[in-house]
Short mmCIF file of C-alpha atoms and ligand atoms in Angstrom, two decimals:
data_model
loop_
_atom_site.label_atom_id
_atom_site.label_comp_id
_atom_site.label_asym_id
_atom_site.label_seq_id
_atom_site.Cartn_x
_atom_site.Cartn_y
_atom_site.Cartn_z
CA MET A 1 63.35 209.85 96.69
CA ALA A 2 63.83 210.44 93.00
CA LYS A 3 62.22 207.66 90.90
CA LEU A 4 64.88 205.86 88.86
CA PRO A 5 64.64 203.42 85.97
CA LYS A 6 64.96 199.91 87.11
CA LEU A 7 66.96 197.02 85.89
CA VAL A 8 65.94 193.51 86.93
CA LEU A 9 68.47 190.68 87.07
CA LYS A 10 68.00 187.10 86.06
CA PRO A 11 67.54 184.60 88.94
CA GLY A 12 70.79 183.85 90.70
CA LYS A 13 72.59 186.79 89.20
CA GLU A 14 72.24 188.85 92.44
CA HIS A 15 75.02 186.82 94.22
CA SER A 16 77.94 188.99 93.22
CA LEU A 17 76.06 192.09 94.28
CA ASN A 18 75.22 190.52 97.58
CA ARG A 19 79.01 190.22 97.99
CA TYR A 20 79.34 193.94 97.16
CA HIS A 21 81.10 193.41 93.84
CA PRO A 22 80.46 196.76 92.06
CA TRP A 23 79.79 195.66 88.45
CA VAL A 24 76.74 194.26 86.68
CA PHE A 25 77.51 192.38 83.46
CA SER A 26 75.14 192.63 80.49
CA GLY A 27 74.49 188.83 80.54
CA ALA A 28 72.96 189.12 84.05
CA ILE A 29 70.11 191.39 83.00
CA LYS A 30 66.53 190.06 82.57
CA LYS A 31 64.72 193.30 81.72
CA ILE A 32 64.76 197.07 82.03
CA LYS A 33 61.72 198.94 83.38
CA GLY A 34 61.56 202.52 82.10
CA ASP A 35 63.70 204.49 79.67
CA LEU A 36 67.40 204.11 80.16
CA ILE A 37 70.13 205.99 78.32
CA GLU A 38 73.87 205.69 78.92
CA GLY A 39 74.93 207.47 82.05
CA ASP A 40 71.57 207.40 83.78
CA LEU A 41 71.34 206.40 87.41
CA VAL A 42 69.57 203.03 87.61
CA GLU A 43 68.21 200.93 90.41
CA VAL A 44 69.24 197.27 90.24
CA LEU A 45 66.68 194.72 91.47
CA ASP A 46 66.88 190.92 91.90
CA SER A 47 64.50 188.68 89.98
CA HIS A 48 61.86 189.12 92.72
CA ASP A 49 62.11 192.95 92.46
CA ASN A 50 63.99 193.40 95.69
CA PHE A 51 66.37 196.32 95.83
CA LEU A 52 70.06 195.51 95.40
CA ALA A 53 71.96 198.66 94.47
CA ILE A 54 72.05 201.99 92.53
CA GLY A 55 74.63 202.67 89.82
CA HIS A 56 75.48 204.37 86.54
CA SER A 57 74.29 202.64 83.42
CA ILE A 58 76.78 201.92 80.64
CA ILE A 59 76.46 200.44 77.17
CA GLY A 60 78.93 197.62 77.16
CA SER A 61 79.78 194.30 78.78
CA ILE A 62 79.75 195.95 82.17
CA SER A 63 76.23 197.43 82.14
CA VAL A 64 76.15 199.12 85.52
CA ARG A 65 78.87 200.39 87.79
CA ILE A 66 77.54 200.45 91.32
CA LEU A 67 77.64 203.53 93.43
CA THR A 68 75.80 202.33 96.49
CA PHE A 69 74.24 199.23 97.99
CA THR A 70 71.85 201.46 100.15
CA GLN A 71 68.56 202.91 99.06
CA GLU A 72 69.60 206.52 99.25
CA GLU A 73 69.24 209.81 97.30
CA ILE A 74 72.16 210.33 94.88
CA ASP A 75 72.37 214.12 95.32
CA TYR A 76 75.06 216.73 95.85
CA GLU A 77 75.58 215.61 99.47
CA PHE A 78 76.18 212.07 98.34
CA TRP A 79 79.00 213.05 95.97
CA LYS A 80 80.50 215.46 98.44
CA SER A 81 80.56 212.89 101.17
CA ARG A 82 82.30 210.40 98.88
CA ILE A 83 84.99 212.90 97.95
CA GLN A 84 85.32 213.90 101.61
CA LYS A 85 85.94 210.27 102.49
CA ALA A 86 88.57 209.97 99.71
CA PHE A 87 90.27 213.03 101.22
CA GLU A 88 90.18 211.59 104.75
CA LEU A 89 91.84 208.39 103.51
CA ARG A 90 94.75 210.42 101.96
CA LYS A 91 95.00 212.34 105.20
CA ALA A 92 95.17 209.10 107.17
CA VAL A 93 98.09 207.87 105.07
CA GLY A 94 99.98 211.12 105.42
CA LEU A 95 99.56 212.60 101.94
CA ILE A 96 97.64 215.82 102.70
CA ASP A 97 99.79 218.88 103.47
CA ASN A 98 102.98 216.79 103.34
CA PRO A 99 105.95 219.07 102.78
CA GLU A 100 107.88 216.34 100.88
CA THR A 101 105.11 214.98 98.61
CA ASN A 102 102.42 217.07 96.98
CA ALA A 103 101.48 214.71 94.17
CA PHE A 104 99.05 211.85 94.86
CA ARG A 105 95.86 210.20 93.72
CA LEU A 106 92.81 211.74 95.48
CA VAL A 107 90.12 209.55 93.94
CA HIS A 108 90.80 206.00 92.56
CA GLY A 109 87.56 204.79 90.96
CA GLU A 110 86.08 201.74 92.64
CA GLY A 111 88.76 201.94 95.36
CA ASP A 112 86.99 205.14 96.58
CA TYR A 113 83.46 203.87 95.77
CA LEU A 114 83.44 206.29 92.83
CA PRO A 115 83.61 204.02 89.75
CA GLY A 116 84.51 205.86 86.60
CA LEU A 117 86.24 208.76 88.38
CA ILE A 118 90.01 209.38 88.68
CA ILE A 119 91.44 212.52 90.34
CA ASP A 120 95.15 213.09 90.63
CA PHE A 121 96.47 216.11 92.62
CA TYR A 122 99.72 217.88 91.66
CA ASN A 123 100.82 220.73 93.88
CA GLY A 124 97.50 222.68 93.69
CA THR A 125 96.06 221.33 90.45
CA ALA A 126 93.54 218.49 90.38
CA VAL A 127 93.44 216.58 87.04
CA VAL A 128 89.97 215.03 86.80
CA GLN A 129 89.41 212.14 84.43
CA MET A 130 86.02 210.47 83.80
CA HIS A 131 85.72 206.98 82.41
CA THR A 132 81.90 206.72 82.33
CA VAL A 133 79.28 209.02 80.78
CA GLY A 134 77.45 209.00 84.13
CA MET A 135 80.35 210.68 85.78
CA TYR A 136 80.98 213.00 82.88
CA ARG A 137 77.41 214.27 83.05
CA ILE A 138 77.86 215.26 86.68
CA GLU A 139 81.25 216.87 86.18
CA GLU A 140 80.19 220.27 87.54
CA THR A 141 78.83 218.66 90.70
CA ILE A 142 82.02 216.75 91.25
CA ILE A 143 84.15 219.82 90.75
CA LYS A 144 82.00 221.90 93.12
CA ALA A 145 82.34 219.15 95.82
CA LEU A 146 86.07 218.93 95.13
CA THR A 147 86.64 222.64 95.61
CA GLU A 148 84.69 222.53 98.86
CA VAL A 149 86.59 219.54 100.21
CA MET A 150 90.05 220.77 99.21
CA GLY A 151 89.50 224.42 100.10
CA ASP A 152 92.59 226.70 99.64
CA ARG A 153 94.74 223.73 98.61
CA LEU A 154 93.09 223.73 95.26
CA LYS A 155 94.27 226.36 92.75
CA SER A 156 92.97 224.90 89.58
CA VAL A 157 91.19 221.93 88.05
CA PHE A 158 91.95 220.50 84.64
CA SER A 159 89.31 218.23 83.09
CA LYS A 160 90.88 215.51 80.96
CA SER A 161 88.29 213.05 79.64
CA GLU A 162 88.86 213.45 75.85
CA GLY A 163 90.35 209.99 75.44
CA THR A 164 88.76 208.11 78.30
CA LEU A 165 84.99 208.01 77.72
CA PRO A 166 83.72 204.94 75.93
CA TYR A 167 83.82 205.80 72.18
CA LYS A 168 80.35 204.16 71.62
CA ALA A 169 78.79 206.76 73.88
CA HIS A 170 79.23 209.51 71.21
CA VAL A 171 80.01 212.05 73.87
CA THR A 172 82.65 214.59 72.91
CA ALA A 173 84.64 215.72 75.88
CA VAL A 174 87.07 218.63 75.56
CA ASN A 175 90.17 218.81 77.75
CA ARG A 176 90.13 222.17 79.53
CA TYR A 177 90.52 224.11 82.74
CA VAL A 178 87.26 224.12 84.59
CA PHE A 179 88.46 226.00 87.69
CA GLY A 180 91.43 228.47 87.91
CA ASN A 181 94.08 228.17 85.21
CA LYS A 182 97.38 229.39 86.49
CA SER A 183 99.25 226.70 88.21
CA GLU A 184 102.55 225.42 89.29
CA LYS A 185 103.71 222.67 87.05
CA VAL A 186 106.53 221.36 89.23
CA ALA A 187 105.45 218.93 91.96
CA LEU A 188 107.29 217.11 94.71
CA GLU A 189 107.54 213.47 95.54
CA ASN A 190 109.59 212.40 98.52
CA GLY A 191 111.48 215.65 98.17
CA LEU A 192 112.34 215.19 94.52
CA LYS A 193 111.04 217.56 91.89
CA PHE A 194 109.38 216.76 88.63
CA HIS A 195 107.49 218.68 85.90
CA VAL A 196 103.94 217.49 85.28
CA ASP A 197 102.41 218.10 81.90
CA TRP A 198 98.76 217.16 82.44
CA GLU A 199 97.73 218.96 79.22
CA LYS A 200 99.85 216.81 76.93
CA GLY A 201 101.26 214.00 78.99
CA GLN A 202 100.03 210.43 79.17
CA LYS A 203 97.13 209.69 81.60
CA THR A 204 97.01 212.58 84.09
CA GLY A 205 100.62 213.52 83.37
CA PHE A 206 102.66 211.42 85.87
CA PHE A 207 102.48 207.96 87.28
CA VAL A 208 101.87 208.53 90.97
CA ASP A 209 101.26 204.82 91.48
CA GLN A 210 105.01 204.04 91.47
CA ARG A 211 105.83 206.44 94.26
CA GLU A 212 106.74 203.76 96.88
CA ASN A 213 108.45 201.50 94.37
CA ARG A 214 110.59 204.39 93.25
CA SER A 215 111.49 205.05 96.83
CA LEU A 216 112.54 201.42 97.16
CA ILE A 217 114.87 201.80 94.13
CA GLU A 218 116.73 204.46 96.03
CA HIS A 219 117.67 201.93 98.68
CA TYR A 220 118.89 199.42 96.14
CA SER A 221 120.91 201.77 94.01
CA LYS A 222 124.15 202.52 95.84
CA GLY A 223 127.10 201.92 93.67
CA ARG A 224 125.05 200.20 90.97
CA GLU A 225 124.84 200.71 87.25
CA VAL A 226 121.16 201.22 86.56
CA LEU A 227 119.01 200.79 83.50
CA ASN A 228 115.55 202.45 83.75
CA MET A 229 113.65 200.89 80.85
CA PHE A 230 110.35 202.58 79.87
CA CYS A 231 111.38 205.62 81.79
CA TYR A 232 108.59 208.06 80.67
CA THR A 233 109.15 210.97 83.09
CA GLY A 234 112.32 209.52 84.52
CA GLY A 235 110.91 208.90 88.00
CA PHE A 236 112.94 205.82 88.81
CA SER A 237 116.07 207.49 87.41
CA PHE A 238 116.30 210.46 89.74
CA TYR A 239 115.50 208.31 92.77
CA ALA A 240 118.38 205.96 91.76
CA MET A 241 120.63 208.96 91.46
CA ARG A 242 119.75 210.11 94.90
CA GLY A 243 120.43 206.63 96.14
CA GLY A 244 123.99 206.86 95.00
CA ALA A 245 123.93 204.98 91.67
CA LYS A 246 127.17 204.97 89.75
CA VAL A 247 125.54 205.30 86.34
CA VAL A 248 121.88 205.70 85.37
CA HIS A 249 120.66 205.11 81.80
CA SER A 250 117.01 205.93 80.96
CA VAL A 251 115.43 204.47 77.82
CA ASP A 252 112.03 205.07 76.22
CA SER A 253 110.88 204.74 72.65
CA SER A 254 109.29 208.20 72.83
CA GLU A 255 111.51 211.25 72.11
CA ARG A 256 109.18 213.27 74.22
CA ALA A 257 109.64 210.99 77.22
CA ILE A 258 113.47 211.34 76.87
CA TYR A 259 113.08 215.16 76.74
CA ILE A 260 110.90 215.08 79.94
CA THR A 261 113.34 212.71 81.69
CA ASN A 262 116.31 214.87 80.89
CA ASN A 263 114.44 217.89 82.20
CA ASN A 264 113.45 216.19 85.40
CA VAL A 265 116.99 214.92 86.08
CA GLU A 266 118.31 218.41 85.42
CA LEU A 267 115.84 219.85 87.94
CA ASN A 268 117.09 217.60 90.70
CA PHE A 269 120.79 217.00 89.73
CA PRO A 270 121.86 219.77 87.41
CA GLY A 271 124.92 218.92 85.30
CA ASP A 272 125.24 215.45 86.80
CA GLU A 273 127.12 213.26 84.26
CA ARG A 274 126.05 209.98 85.78
CA HIS A 275 122.80 210.18 83.77
CA GLN A 276 122.24 209.46 80.03
CA ALA A 277 118.91 209.04 78.22
CA TYR A 278 118.25 207.23 74.98
CA ALA A 279 115.20 207.16 72.70
CA GLU A 280 115.13 203.55 71.59
CA ASP A 281 112.84 200.52 71.45
CA ALA A 282 113.10 198.36 74.53
CA PHE A 283 113.50 195.10 72.74
CA LYS A 284 116.20 196.48 70.55
CA TYR A 285 118.07 198.08 73.40
CA LEU A 286 117.90 195.00 75.59
CA GLY A 287 119.44 192.92 72.78
CA GLY A 288 122.91 194.28 73.49
CA ILE A 289 123.40 195.00 77.22
CA LYS A 290 125.29 191.89 78.31
CA ASP A 291 126.87 192.49 81.75
CA LYS A 292 126.45 196.27 81.44
CA TYR A 293 124.00 196.73 84.30
CA ASP A 294 123.41 195.34 87.75
CA LEU A 295 120.10 197.01 88.43
CA ILE A 296 117.37 197.08 85.82
CA ILE A 297 113.83 198.45 85.98
CA LEU A 298 111.22 197.15 83.61
CA ASP A 299 108.03 199.20 83.84
CA PRO A 300 106.33 198.72 80.47
CA PRO A 301 102.91 200.05 79.46
CA ALA A 302 99.94 197.77 79.79
CA PHE A 303 100.50 195.16 77.13
CA ALA A 304 96.94 193.89 77.64
CA LYS A 305 93.94 196.10 78.07
CA HIS A 306 91.38 193.38 77.37
CA GLN A 307 90.94 189.79 78.32
CA ASN A 308 91.16 188.57 74.68
CA VAL A 309 94.80 189.68 74.25
CA VAL A 310 96.13 188.35 77.56
CA LYS A 311 97.96 185.45 75.91
CA ASN A 312 99.94 187.70 73.52
CA ALA A 313 100.66 190.14 76.28
CA ILE A 314 102.09 187.48 78.52
CA GLN A 315 104.36 186.40 75.65
CA GLY A 316 105.50 189.99 75.31
CA TYR A 317 106.24 190.40 79.05
CA ARG A 318 108.04 187.02 79.07
CA ARG A 319 110.31 187.99 76.12
CA LEU A 320 111.14 191.24 77.80
CA ASN A 321 111.91 189.72 81.17
CA ALA A 322 113.96 186.86 79.69
CA LYS A 323 116.15 189.35 77.85
CA ALA A 324 116.80 191.29 81.05
CA ILE A 325 117.38 188.18 83.22
CA GLU A 326 119.71 186.67 80.56
CA GLN A 327 122.00 189.69 80.39
CA ILE A 328 122.08 191.31 83.81
CA ARG A 329 125.36 191.05 85.64
CA SER A 330 125.73 188.24 88.22
CA GLY A 331 124.36 189.51 91.57
CA GLY A 332 122.07 191.89 89.69
CA ILE A 333 118.65 193.06 90.72
CA ILE A 334 115.55 193.54 88.53
CA PHE A 335 112.41 195.49 89.41
CA THR A 336 109.84 194.14 87.04
CA PHE A 337 106.23 195.34 86.73
CA SER A 338 102.93 194.85 84.98
CA CYS A 339 100.13 197.43 85.21
CA SER A 340 97.64 195.39 83.12
CA GLN A 341 94.44 194.96 85.13
CA VAL A 342 93.52 191.82 83.19
CA ILE A 343 96.73 190.01 84.18
CA SER A 344 96.58 188.54 87.69
CA LYS A 345 99.31 188.43 90.25
CA GLU A 346 99.61 184.69 89.74
CA GLN A 347 99.87 185.03 85.95
CA PHE A 348 102.51 187.70 86.33
CA ARG A 349 104.63 185.56 88.69
CA THR A 350 104.30 182.56 86.39
CA MET A 351 105.47 184.73 83.52
CA VAL A 352 108.61 185.80 85.43
CA PHE A 353 109.17 182.12 86.38
CA SER A 354 109.18 181.06 82.76
CA ALA A 355 111.33 184.02 81.73
CA ALA A 356 113.90 182.92 84.43
CA ALA A 357 113.75 179.35 83.19
CA ARG A 358 114.19 180.47 79.59
CA ALA A 359 117.23 182.52 80.56
CA ASN A 360 118.48 179.55 82.50
CA ARG A 361 119.66 181.49 85.55
CA LYS A 362 119.05 181.15 89.34
CA VAL A 363 116.53 183.73 90.36
CA ARG A 364 115.10 184.57 93.79
CA ILE A 365 112.23 186.82 94.77
CA LEU A 366 113.30 189.56 97.21
CA GLN A 367 110.13 191.59 97.43
CA GLN A 368 106.63 191.65 95.98
CA LEU A 369 105.31 195.04 95.10
CA THR A 370 102.02 196.66 94.40
CA GLN A 371 100.28 200.07 94.23
CA PRO A 372 100.47 202.56 97.11
CA ALA A 373 97.77 203.47 99.65
CA ASP A 374 96.31 206.33 97.61
CA HIS A 375 95.25 203.61 95.15
CA PRO A 376 93.16 201.57 97.58
CA VAL A 377 91.66 198.25 96.57
CA ASP A 378 88.03 197.62 97.55
CA ILE A 379 88.25 194.12 99.13
CA TYR A 380 85.09 193.14 97.27
CA HIS A 381 86.63 194.22 93.93
CA PRO A 382 89.93 192.41 93.62
CA GLU A 383 90.27 193.59 89.96
CA GLY A 384 91.23 196.97 91.51
CA GLU A 385 94.70 195.58 92.31
CA TYR A 386 96.22 196.29 88.95
CA LEU A 387 99.89 197.09 89.65
CA LYS A 388 102.10 194.06 90.25
CA GLY A 389 105.83 194.01 90.71
CA LEU A 390 108.63 191.74 91.78
CA VAL A 391 112.11 192.54 92.93
CA ILE A 392 114.30 189.64 91.87
CA TYR A 393 117.95 188.74 92.55
CA VAL A 394 119.72 187.07 89.70
CA GLU A 395 122.67 184.85 90.72
N1 SAH B 1 108.21 203.93 84.46
C1 SAH B 1 107.40 205.14 84.17
C2 SAH B 1 106.14 204.83 83.47
C3 SAH B 1 106.23 204.01 82.17
S1 SAH B 1 104.88 204.27 81.08
C4 SAH B 1 107.24 205.92 85.44
O1 SAH B 1 107.74 205.60 86.49
O2 SAH B 1 106.57 206.93 85.40
C5 SAH B 1 105.41 203.36 79.75
C6 SAH B 1 106.45 204.02 78.84
O3 SAH B 1 106.84 203.02 77.91
C7 SAH B 1 105.95 205.20 77.99
O4 SAH B 1 106.68 206.35 78.24
C8 SAH B 1 106.14 204.68 76.52
O5 SAH B 1 106.59 205.76 75.63
C9 SAH B 1 107.17 203.68 76.71
N2 SAH B 1 107.18 202.62 75.66
C10 SAH B 1 106.16 201.95 75.06
N3 SAH B 1 106.59 201.02 74.21
C11 SAH B 1 107.92 201.04 74.27
C12 SAH B 1 108.92 200.25 73.61
N4 SAH B 1 108.64 199.28 72.73
N5 SAH B 1 110.22 200.51 73.89
C13 SAH B 1 110.53 201.50 74.76
N6 SAH B 1 109.65 202.25 75.41
C14 SAH B 1 108.32 202.06 75.10
#
């Protein structure tokens, strides 16, 4: 076995690793044996030098992201088998070779025991995004394993880590094709079409994590007047249209998002006059919608990316939700979401509770929503459950 640098924990700090939690925080470290630079593989030992795990080292408050709790060689076969398992899971949930849906998440970081790695698949193109230097350094290995696992299904791979590596690492990633380059930029989700712009779009180009919630919107839309706030690519809008909505208004502060939304609606429902899109700020738009809508979707960007801004973020979410609850027509339905990892399910629900109280209306929870099966949550890593949503009924 390759000899790795070793990191020894303080006494008692092994407990979370014994419970398979995949992070080591900097405060838990007693000493480091050997030279260690960011991105190196490192063996983690307890205070009596017993083996605990192997992971990628990071400079930051999370100092190691664990790859395995077994003493094993981290070689090509290791990576390939992890990607193979990720593939098998997507197969088990019906996402591989599905004629209706060819956009899904193939690798979801810790949820696939591959911390620091995200791979989204769009009709033949894999968009690979690295969040740690350790993963970035083995990009070639990952791509090779990916091409072997996916076979003919894979036409091209776009590497997109320019904005996702920790800036302190001083590693300059360049977004580029690393395999193939000609690819189909229209993908399918539940039979609906959408353009994906992985080169310029946010994240990997499309939010595949809302697939099932979008599908649910379709069932709630018949005859309703719908506001899709924070529409980005317009996903919720074209599902609502297929569900028989009377009117669908899509709003986003970004002109580009409005352009993408209009294009996607046109792809599915050419010339359909039920849809209008507006480039406007959410808070401003929500100021004047009294009784205009009876189905509202609120899917804002993550207001909190770090623990220290949670309080402000919750205030922002509350203000947003209160405005929608206040003004929705009686008998209206709101789909409200938060994708901030640092805000828990309980905090989210409490926020909606106080927004309802502030709006002084009777509100009931109809459904509780989360991320779909291609974003699995490692049961030992509850932080992986980042997407939270509620469907509420406003009397
Ligand atoms: N609902 C989308 C994803 C939303 S991403 C989907 O299903 O794919 C968040 C979007 O919010 C981005 O497109 C961003 O441009 C938009 N946004 C951010 N701040 C905003 C604001 N203050 N008002 C309106 N839109 C905003």
